[in-house]
Amino acid sequence: MSDDDIAALTVALRQFAKDRDWDPFHTPKNLASALIVEAGELLEHFQWLDRGATEDLSARQREAVAMEIADVFLYLIRLADKLEVDLIGVARRKLELNALKYPVALSRGTSKKYTDL
Amino acid sequence: MSDDDIAALTVALRQFAKDRDWDPFHTPKNLASALIVEAGELLEHFQWLDRGATEDLSARQREAVAMEIADVFLYLIRLADKLEVDLIGVARRKLELNALKYPVALSRGTSKKYTDL
Amino acid sequence: MSDDDIAALTVALRQFAKDRDWDPFHTPKNLASALIVEAGELLEHFQWLDRGATEDLSARQREAVAMEIADVFLYLIRLADKLEVDLIGVARRKLELNALKYPVALSRGTSKKYTDL
Amino acid sequence: MSDDDIAALTVALRQFAKDRDWDPFHTPKNLASALIVEAGELLEHFQWLDRGATEDLSARQREAVAMEIADVFLYLIRLADKLEVDLIGVARRKLELNALKYPVALSRGTSKKYTDL
């Protein structure tokens, strides 16, 4: 990995869309739709399972799940690019906000507050 | 940014869950559910808009959208950690597969094939 | 149609699950997951389209869309059954609440408020 | 209930949109987006629970869940209206197809095939 991992994927996705004249389809609205469609395909693998831990999945399912995770990630990178959002930056910022929202002392072991996340 | 951006977020999220005794809730199934719930909150901002380009959003909406993008990303990192998936690695691999699936010459300017993605 | 349309489908779905010993899989959580997975398959047909009006869809797409609509409806009926929710009753009640929430005089022609729905 | 339950809700939703000049926003694409957003709000109530059975939910949660179920149903009715899909008819047809796809003898007690649904 290099510090340009996400940046490199961002550029590669731009080129991918450009090569195919797909850029006009890649509005933020459409990308947010495509992202949730992929999130649904990801969830599909887990919908009838109890926990969906690695050991509950066959090798084939694990590969399929990895590919769906990749799809969600690729659309997320593309959407962030279109909206000029720095993925790593907002993730860090949100994590800090979550730490304030869910103080350790009050959140311990209860999913109650967490449910409000 | 450093090459440990995603790795650092992965570790921070592990600690975040551990501090609150939330790890038992973080099954892959639950994380995939939480991810799509956040993807829905992200899409909500765009549902009645035509395109949802940056200029269609107020400063407040842009900030809210950035926070939803962060939520999706954080759950994606956490899920990938639980399933031992290398986010950057699978994204690169999927992008290569997509290039084979959608050859430039056949995919140009048509969303037909793309709809099958 | 008879007044037992939804009731008849509810009973048929109960029997369908019973015949296959699928009832243990049909927890409300799993059904809500399956529902959103189907909602994703429904949205997939529209993700790269502008509006997705009937005339934008081929006969084959229209049939596929109808089948996805059916899947969402079937899971919704099954979930409502498991939670003892009267679908028609809550729909009427929610529509009345929406009328109070979005008064005609204030909501006319603006999607602003509607976005908060 | 009368045999016009869904038909009456369909007409009421048409009038609701007309009164507020919201019809232009109600493209099939936008309605399918709004539907999945509501499906996400529904799933949110279950995301950290094991099963989400009625007894796992407080009275307040049960009411909130019922309202989300209503939202999904209302958007489903509205979408079906826009695409001229007969909800009850397609649900019956899909159930018959599912019975062929998942024969009792082969499907019993296994979620394997069901996972492919």
CSV table of C-alpha atoms in Angstrom, one decimal:
chain,number,residue,atom,x,y,z
A,1,MET,CA,0.0,0.0,0.0
A,2,SER,CA,1.0,3.6,-0.6
A,3,ASP,CA,-0.5,6.8,0.6
A,4,ASP,CA,-2.0,7.2,-2.8
A,5,ASP,CA,-4.2,4.1,-2.6
A,6,ILE,CA,-7.5,5.8,-2.5
A,7,ALA,CA,-6.2,8.6,-4.7
A,8,ALA,CA,-5.0,6.1,-7.3
A,9,LEU,CA,-8.3,4.3,-7.3
A,10,THR,CA,-10.1,7.6,-7.7
A,11,VAL,CA,-8.0,8.4,-10.8
A,12,ALA,CA,-8.5,4.9,-12.2
A,13,LEU,CA,-12.3,5.2,-11.8
A,14,ARG,CA,-12.3,8.5,-13.5
A,15,GLN,CA,-10.5,7.0,-16.4
A,16,PHE,CA,-12.7,4.0,-16.5
A,17,ALA,CA,-15.8,6.1,-16.8
A,18,LYS,CA,-14.2,8.5,-19.3
A,19,ASP,CA,-13.1,5.6,-21.6
A,20,ARG,CA,-16.7,4.3,-21.7
A,21,ASP,CA,-18.4,7.7,-21.9
A,22,TRP,CA,-20.2,6.8,-18.7
A,23,ASP,CA,-19.5,10.1,-16.9
A,24,PRO,CA,-22.9,11.6,-17.7
A,25,PHE,CA,-24.5,8.6,-15.8
A,26,HIS,CA,-22.4,9.2,-12.8
A,27,THR,CA,-24.4,11.9,-11.1
A,28,PRO,CA,-24.1,11.9,-7.3
A,29,LYS,CA,-27.8,10.7,-7.2
A,30,ASN,CA,-27.1,7.8,-9.5
A,31,LEU,CA,-23.9,6.8,-7.7
A,32,ALA,CA,-25.7,6.9,-4.3
A,33,SER,CA,-28.4,4.6,-5.8
A,34,ALA,CA,-25.8,2.3,-7.3
A,35,LEU,CA,-24.0,2.2,-3.9
A,36,ILE,CA,-27.1,1.1,-2.0
A,37,VAL,CA,-27.9,-1.5,-4.7
A,38,GLU,CA,-24.5,-3.0,-4.1
A,39,ALA,CA,-25.0,-2.8,-0.3
A,40,GLY,CA,-28.1,-4.8,-0.8
A,41,GLU,CA,-26.2,-7.5,-2.8
A,42,LEU,CA,-23.7,-7.5,0.1
A,43,LEU,CA,-26.5,-7.9,2.7
A,44,GLU,CA,-28.1,-10.7,0.7
A,45,HIS,CA,-25.3,-13.1,1.6
A,46,PHE,CA,-26.1,-12.6,5.3
A,47,GLN,CA,-29.9,-12.3,5.3
A,48,TRP,CA,-30.7,-15.8,6.5
A,49,LEU,CA,-27.6,-16.3,8.6
A,50,ASP,CA,-27.3,-15.8,12.4
A,51,ARG,CA,-24.0,-13.9,12.4
A,52,GLY,CA,-22.3,-14.4,9.1
A,53,ALA,CA,-18.9,-14.8,10.6
A,54,THR,CA,-16.1,-16.0,8.3
A,55,GLU,CA,-16.5,-19.6,9.4
A,56,ASP,CA,-20.2,-19.5,8.5
A,57,LEU,CA,-19.3,-18.7,4.9
A,58,SER,CA,-18.0,-21.1,2.2
A,59,ALA,CA,-14.9,-20.1,0.3
A,60,ARG,CA,-17.1,-19.2,-2.6
A,61,GLN,CA,-19.3,-17.1,-0.5
A,62,ARG,CA,-16.3,-15.3,1.1
A,63,GLU,CA,-15.1,-14.4,-2.4
A,64,ALA,CA,-18.5,-13.2,-3.5
A,65,VAL,CA,-18.8,-11.1,-0.3
A,66,ALA,CA,-15.4,-9.6,-0.9
A,67,MET,CA,-16.4,-8.7,-4.4
A,68,GLU,CA,-19.6,-6.9,-3.1
A,69,ILE,CA,-17.5,-5.1,-0.5
A,70,ALA,CA,-15.3,-3.9,-3.4
A,71,ASP,CA,-18.3,-2.7,-5.4
A,72,VAL,CA,-19.6,-0.7,-2.4
A,73,PHE,CA,-16.1,0.8,-1.9
A,74,LEU,CA,-15.6,1.7,-5.6
A,75,TYR,CA,-18.9,3.5,-5.8
A,76,LEU,CA,-18.1,5.2,-2.5
A,77,ILE,CA,-14.8,6.4,-3.9
A,78,ARG,CA,-16.5,7.6,-7.1
A,79,LEU,CA,-19.2,9.5,-5.2
A,80,ALA,CA,-16.7,11.1,-2.8
A,81,ASP,CA,-14.7,12.2,-5.9
A,82,LYS,CA,-17.8,13.7,-7.6
A,83,LEU,CA,-18.7,15.6,-4.4
A,84,GLU,CA,-15.1,16.5,-3.6
A,85,VAL,CA,-15.2,14.8,-0.2
A,86,ASP,CA,-11.9,13.5,1.3
A,87,LEU,CA,-12.9,10.0,2.4
A,88,ILE,CA,-10.1,9.5,5.0
A,89,GLY,CA,-10.6,13.1,6.3
A,90,VAL,CA,-14.4,12.8,6.9
A,91,ALA,CA,-14.0,9.3,8.3
A,92,ARG,CA,-11.6,10.6,10.9
A,93,ARG,CA,-13.8,13.6,11.7
A,94,LYS,CA,-16.9,11.4,12.0
A,95,LEU,CA,-15.1,9.0,14.4
A,96,GLU,CA,-14.2,11.9,16.6
A,97,LEU,CA,-17.8,13.1,16.6
A,98,ASN,CA,-19.0,9.5,17.5
A,99,ALA,CA,-16.6,9.5,20.4
A,100,LEU,CA,-18.3,12.6,21.8
A,101,LYS,CA,-21.8,11.2,21.0
A,102,TYR,CA,-21.2,7.9,22.7
A,103,PRO,CA,-19.0,8.5,25.8
A,104,VAL,CA,-17.5,5.3,27.0
A,105,ALA,CA,-18.9,5.6,30.5
A,106,LEU,CA,-22.5,5.9,29.2
A,107,SER,CA,-22.4,3.5,26.3
A,108,ARG,CA,-20.7,0.5,27.8
A,109,GLY,CA,-22.3,-2.8,26.8
A,110,THR,CA,-25.7,-1.2,25.8
A,111,SER,CA,-26.8,-1.1,22.3
A,112,LYS,CA,-29.6,1.2,23.3
A,113,LYS,CA,-27.8,4.5,22.5
A,114,TYR,CA,-26.0,2.8,19.7
A,115,THR,CA,-29.3,2.0,18.0
A,116,ASP,CA,-29.7,5.8,17.6
A,117,LEU,CA,-26.5,6.1,15.7
B,1,MET,CA,-2.3,11.0,4.4
B,2,SER,CA,-0.1,8.0,5.1
B,3,ASP,CA,-0.1,4.5,3.8
B,4,ASP,CA,-1.7,3.5,7.0
B,5,ASP,CA,-4.8,5.6,6.6
B,6,ILE,CA,-7.3,2.7,6.3
B,7,ALA,CA,-5.2,0.5,8.7
B,8,ALA,CA,-5.2,3.3,11.3
B,9,LEU,CA,-9.0,3.7,11.0
B,10,THR,CA,-9.4,-0.1,11.3
B,11,VAL,CA,-7.4,-0.1,14.5
B,12,ALA,CA,-9.3,3.0,15.8
B,13,LEU,CA,-12.6,1.4,15.1
B,14,ARG,CA,-11.6,-1.8,16.9
B,15,GLN,CA,-10.6,0.2,20.0
B,16,PHE,CA,-13.8,2.2,19.7
B,17,ALA,CA,-15.9,-0.9,19.8
B,18,LYS,CA,-13.8,-2.5,22.5
B,19,ASP,CA,-14.0,0.5,24.8
B,20,ARG,CA,-17.8,0.3,24.7
B,21,ASP,CA,-18.2,-3.5,24.8
B,22,TRP,CA,-19.9,-3.3,21.4
B,23,ASP,CA,-17.8,-6.0,19.7
B,24,PRO,CA,-20.5,-8.7,20.3
B,25,PHE,CA,-22.9,-6.6,18.3
B,26,HIS,CA,-20.5,-6.2,15.4
B,27,THR,CA,-21.2,-9.5,13.6
B,28,PRO,CA,-20.7,-9.3,9.8
B,29,LYS,CA,-24.5,-9.6,9.4
B,30,ASN,CA,-25.2,-6.6,11.7
B,31,LEU,CA,-22.4,-4.5,10.1
B,32,ALA,CA,-23.8,-5.2,6.6
B,33,SER,CA,-27.2,-4.1,7.9
B,34,ALA,CA,-25.8,-1.0,9.5
B,35,LEU,CA,-24.0,-0.2,6.3
B,36,ILE,CA,-27.1,-0.3,4.2
B,37,VAL,CA,-29.0,1.7,6.7
B,38,GLU,CA,-26.4,4.5,6.4
B,39,ALA,CA,-26.4,4.1,2.6
B,40,GLY,CA,-30.2,4.8,2.8
B,41,GLU,CA,-29.6,8.0,4.9
B,42,LEU,CA,-27.1,9.0,2.2
B,43,LEU,CA,-29.5,8.4,-0.6
B,44,GLU,CA,-32.3,10.3,1.2
B,45,HIS,CA,-30.5,13.5,0.5
B,46,PHE,CA,-30.7,12.9,-3.3
B,47,GLN,CA,-34.1,11.1,-3.6
B,48,TRP,CA,-36.1,14.1,-4.9
B,49,LEU,CA,-33.3,15.8,-6.7
B,50,ASP,CA,-32.5,15.5,-10.4
B,51,ARG,CA,-28.8,15.0,-10.2
B,52,GLY,CA,-27.6,16.0,-6.8
B,53,ALA,CA,-24.5,17.8,-8.0
B,54,THR,CA,-22.5,19.8,-5.5
B,55,GLU,CA,-24.2,23.0,-6.7
B,56,ASP,CA,-27.6,21.5,-6.1
B,57,LEU,CA,-26.8,21.1,-2.4
B,58,SER,CA,-26.7,23.8,0.3
B,59,ALA,CA,-23.5,24.0,2.5
B,60,ARG,CA,-25.5,22.3,5.3
B,61,GLN,CA,-26.6,19.5,3.0
B,62,ARG,CA,-23.1,19.0,1.7
B,63,GLU,CA,-21.8,18.6,5.3
B,64,ALA,CA,-24.7,16.2,6.1
B,65,VAL,CA,-23.9,14.2,2.9
B,66,ALA,CA,-20.2,14.1,3.9
B,67,MET,CA,-21.1,12.7,7.3
B,68,GLU,CA,-23.2,9.9,5.7
B,69,ILE,CA,-20.4,9.1,3.4
B,70,ALA,CA,-18.2,8.8,6.4
B,71,ASP,CA,-20.7,6.5,8.1
B,72,VAL,CA,-20.8,4.1,5.2
B,73,PHE,CA,-17.0,4.1,5.0
B,74,LEU,CA,-16.6,3.4,8.7
B,75,TYR,CA,-18.9,0.5,8.6
B,76,LEU,CA,-17.3,-0.8,5.4
B,77,ILE,CA,-13.8,-0.7,7.1
B,78,ARG,CA,-15.2,-2.4,10.2
B,79,LEU,CA,-16.9,-5.1,8.1
B,80,ALA,CA,-13.8,-5.7,6.0
B,81,ASP,CA,-11.8,-6.0,9.2
B,82,LYS,CA,-14.2,-8.6,10.6
B,83,LEU,CA,-14.0,-10.6,7.4
B,84,GLU,CA,-10.3,-10.1,6.9
B,85,VAL,CA,-10.8,-8.5,3.6
B,86,ASP,CA,-8.1,-6.1,2.3
B,87,LEU,CA,-10.2,-3.1,1.0
B,88,ILE,CA,-7.7,-1.6,-1.3
B,89,GLY,CA,-6.7,-5.1,-2.7
B,90,VAL,CA,-10.3,-6.2,-3.5
B,91,ALA,CA,-11.1,-2.8,-5.0
B,92,ARG,CA,-8.1,-3.1,-7.4
B,93,ARG,CA,-9.0,-6.7,-8.2
B,94,LYS,CA,-12.7,-5.8,-8.9
B,95,LEU,CA,-11.7,-2.9,-11.1
B,96,GLU,CA,-9.6,-5.2,-13.2
B,97,LEU,CA,-12.5,-7.6,-13.5
B,98,ASN,CA,-14.9,-4.8,-14.5
B,99,ALA,CA,-12.4,-3.8,-17.2
B,100,LEU,CA,-12.7,-7.3,-18.7
B,101,LYS,CA,-16.5,-7.3,-18.2
B,102,TYR,CA,-17.1,-4.0,-19.9
B,103,PRO,CA,-14.6,-3.7,-22.8
B,104,VAL,CA,-14.3,-0.1,-23.9
B,105,ALA,CA,-15.2,-0.9,-27.5
B,106,LEU,CA,-18.5,-2.5,-26.5
B,107,SER,CA,-19.5,-0.4,-23.6
B,108,ARG,CA,-19.0,3.1,-25.0
B,109,GLY,CA,-21.8,5.5,-24.2
B,110,THR,CA,-24.4,2.9,-23.5
B,111,SER,CA,-25.7,2.2,-20.1
B,112,LYS,CA,-27.3,-1.0,-21.3
B,113,LYS,CA,-24.5,-3.3,-20.3
B,114,TYR,CA,-23.7,-1.1,-17.4
B,115,THR,CA,-27.2,-1.7,-16.0
B,116,ASP,CA,-26.2,-5.3,-15.5
B,117,LEU,CA,-23.2,-4.3,-13.4
C,1,MET,CA,-60.2,-8.8,-5.7
C,2,SER,CA,-61.9,-9.5,-2.5
C,3,ASP,CA,-61.6,-7.9,0.9
C,4,ASP,CA,-59.4,-10.8,1.9
C,5,ASP,CA,-56.7,-10.1,-0.7
C,6,ILE,CA,-53.9,-9.3,1.8
C,7,ALA,CA,-55.3,-11.7,4.4
C,8,ALA,CA,-55.3,-14.5,1.8
C,9,LEU,CA,-51.7,-13.7,0.8
C,10,THR,CA,-50.8,-13.6,4.5
C,11,VAL,CA,-52.2,-17.1,5.0
C,12,ALA,CA,-50.6,-18.4,1.8
C,13,LEU,CA,-47.2,-17.1,2.9
C,14,ARG,CA,-47.5,-18.7,6.3
C,15,GLN,CA,-48.2,-22.0,4.6
C,16,PHE,CA,-45.4,-21.5,2.1
C,17,ALA,CA,-42.9,-21.1,4.9
C,18,LYS,CA,-44.4,-23.9,7.0
C,19,ASP,CA,-44.3,-26.4,4.1
C,20,ARG,CA,-40.5,-25.7,3.8
C,21,ASP,CA,-39.7,-25.4,7.5
C,22,TRP,CA,-38.5,-21.9,6.8
C,23,ASP,CA,-40.4,-20.3,9.6
C,24,PRO,CA,-37.3,-20.2,11.9
C,25,PHE,CA,-35.5,-18.1,9.3
C,26,HIS,CA,-38.4,-15.6,9.2
C,27,THR,CA,-37.5,-13.4,12.2
C,28,PRO,CA,-38.6,-9.8,11.8
C,29,LYS,CA,-34.9,-8.8,11.5
C,30,ASN,CA,-34.3,-11.3,8.7
C,31,LEU,CA,-37.5,-10.3,6.9
C,32,ALA,CA,-36.6,-6.6,7.1
C,33,SER,CA,-33.2,-7.5,5.6
C,34,ALA,CA,-34.8,-9.5,2.8
C,35,LEU,CA,-37.2,-6.7,2.1
C,36,ILE,CA,-34.4,-4.1,1.7
C,37,VAL,CA,-32.4,-6.6,-0.5
C,38,GLU,CA,-35.4,-6.8,-2.8
C,39,ALA,CA,-35.9,-3.0,-2.7
C,40,GLY,CA,-32.3,-2.8,-4.0
C,41,GLU,CA,-33.0,-5.2,-6.8
C,42,LEU,CA,-36.0,-3.0,-7.7
C,43,LEU,CA,-34.0,0.2,-7.6
C,44,GLU,CA,-31.3,-1.4,-9.7
C,45,HIS,CA,-33.6,-1.2,-12.8
C,46,PHE,CA,-33.8,2.6,-12.4
C,47,GLN,CA,-30.3,3.5,-11.2
C,48,TRP,CA,-28.9,4.8,-14.5
C,49,LEU,CA,-32.2,6.1,-15.9
C,50,ASP,CA,-33.5,9.7,-15.7
C,51,ARG,CA,-37.0,9.0,-14.6
C,52,GLY,CA,-37.8,5.4,-15.2
C,53,ALA,CA,-41.3,6.0,-16.6
C,54,THR,CA,-43.1,3.0,-18.1
C,55,GLU,CA,-42.1,4.2,-21.6
C,56,ASP,CA,-38.4,4.2,-20.6
C,57,LEU,CA,-38.6,0.4,-19.9
C,58,SER,CA,-38.7,-2.5,-22.3
C,59,ALA,CA,-41.5,-5.1,-21.9
C,60,ARG,CA,-38.9,-7.4,-20.4
C,61,GLN,CA,-37.8,-4.7,-17.9
C,62,ARG,CA,-41.4,-3.9,-17.0
C,63,GLU,CA,-42.0,-7.6,-16.2
C,64,ALA,CA,-38.8,-7.8,-14.1
C,65,VAL,CA,-39.7,-4.6,-12.3
C,66,ALA,CA,-43.2,-6.0,-11.5
C,67,MET,CA,-41.6,-9.2,-10.1
C,68,GLU,CA,-39.4,-7.1,-7.8
C,69,ILE,CA,-42.4,-5.0,-6.7
C,70,ALA,CA,-44.0,-8.4,-5.9
C,71,ASP,CA,-41.0,-9.5,-3.8
C,72,VAL,CA,-41.0,-6.4,-1.8
C,73,PHE,CA,-44.8,-6.7,-1.2
C,74,LEU,CA,-44.6,-10.4,-0.2
C,75,TYR,CA,-41.9,-9.7,2.4
C,76,LEU,CA,-43.8,-6.7,3.7
C,77,ILE,CA,-46.9,-8.8,4.1
C,78,ARG,CA,-44.9,-11.5,5.9
C,79,LEU,CA,-43.1,-9.0,8.2
C,80,ALA,CA,-46.4,-7.3,9.0
C,81,ASP,CA,-47.9,-10.7,9.9
C,82,LYS,CA,-45.0,-11.6,12.2
C,83,LEU,CA,-45.3,-8.2,14.0
C,84,GLU,CA,-49.1,-8.3,14.0
C,85,VAL,CA,-49.3,-5.1,12.1
C,86,ASP,CA,-52.5,-4.4,10.0
C,87,LEU,CA,-51.0,-3.1,6.7
C,88,ILE,CA,-54.1,-1.3,5.5
C,89,GLY,CA,-54.7,0.2,8.9
C,90,VAL,CA,-51.2,1.6,9.5
C,91,ALA,CA,-51.1,2.9,5.9
C,92,ARG,CA,-54.3,4.9,6.4
C,93,ARG,CA,-53.1,6.2,9.8
C,94,LYS,CA,-49.7,7.2,8.3
C,95,LEU,CA,-51.4,9.0,5.5
C,96,GLU,CA,-53.4,11.0,7.9
C,97,LEU,CA,-50.3,11.9,9.9
C,98,ASN,CA,-48.6,13.0,6.6
C,99,ALA,CA,-51.5,15.3,5.8
C,100,LEU,CA,-51.0,17.0,9.1
C,101,LYS,CA,-47.2,17.1,8.7
C,102,TYR,CA,-47.3,18.5,5.2
C,103,PRO,CA,-50.2,21.0,5.1
C,104,VAL,CA,-51.2,21.8,1.5
C,105,ALA,CA,-50.7,25.6,1.8
C,106,LEU,CA,-47.1,25.2,3.1
C,107,SER,CA,-46.0,22.2,1.0
C,108,ARG,CA,-47.2,23.2,-2.5
C,109,GLY,CA,-44.7,22.6,-5.2
C,110,THR,CA,-41.7,22.5,-2.9
C,111,SER,CA,-39.8,19.4,-2.3
C,112,LYS,CA,-37.9,21.1,0.5
C,113,LYS,CA,-40.3,20.0,3.3
C,114,TYR,CA,-40.9,16.7,1.5
C,115,THR,CA,-37.2,15.9,1.6
C,116,ASP,CA,-37.7,15.7,5.4
C,117,LEU,CA,-40.4,13.1,5.0
D,1,MET,CA,-61.7,-3.7,5.1
D,2,SER,CA,-63.3,-3.6,1.6
D,3,ASP,CA,-62.1,-4.9,-1.7
D,4,ASP,CA,-61.1,-1.4,-2.5
D,5,ASP,CA,-58.5,-1.0,0.3
D,6,ILE,CA,-55.5,-0.7,-1.9
D,7,ALA,CA,-57.4,1.0,-4.7
D,8,ALA,CA,-58.7,3.6,-2.1
D,9,LEU,CA,-55.1,4.2,-0.9
D,10,THR,CA,-53.9,4.5,-4.5
D,11,VAL,CA,-56.5,7.2,-5.1
D,12,ALA,CA,-55.8,9.0,-1.8
D,13,LEU,CA,-52.1,9.1,-2.6
D,14,ARG,CA,-52.7,10.5,-6.0
D,15,GLN,CA,-54.8,13.3,-4.5
D,16,PHE,CA,-52.2,13.8,-1.8
D,17,ALA,CA,-49.5,14.4,-4.4
D,18,LYS,CA,-51.8,16.5,-6.6
D,19,ASP,CA,-52.8,18.8,-3.8
D,20,ARG,CA,-49.1,19.6,-3.1
D,21,ASP,CA,-47.9,19.7,-6.7
D,22,TRP,CA,-45.6,16.8,-5.9
D,23,ASP,CA,-46.5,14.7,-8.8
D,24,PRO,CA,-43.4,15.9,-10.9
D,25,PHE,CA,-41.2,14.5,-8.1
D,26,HIS,CA,-42.9,11.1,-8.2
D,27,THR,CA,-41.0,9.5,-11.0
D,28,PRO,CA,-40.7,5.7,-10.7
D,29,LYS,CA,-37.0,6.2,-10.1
D,30,ASN,CA,-37.6,8.6,-7.2
D,31,LEU,CA,-40.3,6.5,-5.7
D,32,ALA,CA,-38.0,3.4,-5.8
D,33,SER,CA,-35.3,5.5,-4.1
D,34,ALA,CA,-37.8,6.8,-1.4
D,35,LEU,CA,-39.0,3.2,-0.9
D,36,ILE,CA,-35.5,1.8,-0.1
D,37,VAL,CA,-34.8,4.8,2.1
D,38,GLU,CA,-37.8,3.9,4.2
D,39,ALA,CA,-36.8,0.2,4.1
D,40,GLY,CA,-33.5,1.3,5.6
D,41,GLU,CA,-35.3,3.2,8.4
D,42,LEU,CA,-37.3,0.1,9.0
D,43,LEU,CA,-34.2,-2.1,9.2
D,44,GLU,CA,-32.5,0.4,11.5
D,45,HIS,CA,-34.8,-0.8,14.3
D,46,PHE,CA,-33.5,-4.3,14.0
D,47,GLN,CA,-29.8,-3.9,13.1
D,48,TRP,CA,-28.4,-4.6,16.5
D,49,LEU,CA,-31.0,-7.1,17.7
D,50,ASP,CA,-30.8,-10.9,17.4
D,51,ARG,CA,-34.3,-11.5,16.0
D,52,GLY,CA,-36.4,-8.4,16.5
D,53,ALA,CA,-39.5,-10.4,17.6
D,54,THR,CA,-42.4,-8.4,19.0
D,55,GLU,CA,-41.3,-9.1,22.6
D,56,ASP,CA,-37.9,-7.7,21.9
D,57,LEU,CA,-39.4,-4.3,21.0
D,58,SER,CA,-40.8,-1.7,23.4
D,59,ALA,CA,-44.3,-0.3,22.8
D,60,ARG,CA,-42.6,2.8,21.4
D,61,GLN,CA,-40.4,0.8,19.0
D,62,ARG,CA,-43.4,-1.2,17.9
D,63,GLU,CA,-45.2,1.9,16.9
D,64,ALA,CA,-42.2,3.3,15.2
D,65,VAL,CA,-41.7,0.1,13.3
D,66,ALA,CA,-45.4,0.1,12.3
D,67,MET,CA,-45.0,3.6,10.9
D,68,GLU,CA,-41.9,2.6,8.8
D,69,ILE,CA,-43.9,-0.4,7.5
D,70,ALA,CA,-46.6,2.0,6.5
D,71,ASP,CA,-44.1,4.3,4.7
D,72,VAL,CA,-42.7,1.4,2.7
D,73,PHE,CA,-46.3,0.3,1.8
D,74,LEU,CA,-47.4,3.8,0.8
D,75,TYR,CA,-44.4,4.2,-1.6
D,76,LEU,CA,-45.0,0.7,-2.9
D,77,ILE,CA,-48.6,1.5,-3.7
D,78,ARG,CA,-47.6,4.8,-5.3
D,79,LEU,CA,-44.9,3.2,-7.4
D,80,ALA,CA,-47.2,0.4,-8.5
D,81,ASP,CA,-49.8,3.0,-9.5
D,82,LYS,CA,-47.2,4.9,-11.6
D,83,LEU,CA,-46.1,1.7,-13.4
D,84,GLU,CA,-49.7,0.4,-13.7
D,85,VAL,CA,-48.8,-2.7,-11.7
D,86,ASP,CA,-51.6,-4.6,-9.9
D,87,LEU,CA,-50.0,-5.2,-6.5
D,88,ILE,CA,-52.3,-8.1,-5.5
D,89,GLY,CA,-52.1,-9.7,-9.0
D,90,VAL,CA,-48.2,-9.7,-9.2
D,91,ALA,CA,-47.9,-10.9,-5.6
D,92,ARG,CA,-50.1,-13.9,-6.4
D,93,ARG,CA,-48.2,-14.6,-9.6
D,94,LYS,CA,-44.8,-14.3,-7.9
D,95,LEU,CA,-45.9,-16.6,-5.1
D,96,GLU,CA,-46.9,-19.3,-7.7
D,97,LEU,CA,-43.5,-18.9,-9.4
D,98,ASN,CA,-41.7,-19.2,-6.0
D,99,ALA,CA,-43.6,-22.5,-5.4
D,100,LEU,CA,-42.2,-23.8,-8.6
D,101,LYS,CA,-38.7,-22.5,-7.9
D,102,TYR,CA,-38.6,-23.9,-4.4
D,103,PRO,CA,-40.3,-27.3,-4.4
D,104,VAL,CA,-41.2,-28.5,-0.9
D,105,ALA,CA,-39.3,-31.8,-1.2
D,106,LEU,CA,-36.0,-30.0,-2.1
D,107,SER,CA,-36.3,-26.9,0.0
D,108,ARG,CA,-37.3,-28.4,3.3
D,109,GLY,CA,-35.4,-26.9,6.3
D,110,THR,CA,-32.5,-25.7,4.2
D,111,SER,CA,-31.9,-22.0,3.7
D,112,LYS,CA,-29.3,-22.9,1.0
D,113,LYS,CA,-31.6,-22.6,-1.9
D,114,TYR,CA,-33.6,-19.9,-0.2
D,115,THR,CA,-30.4,-17.8,0.0
D,116,ASP,CA,-30.6,-17.6,-3.8
D,117,LEU,CA,-34.1,-16.2,-3.8
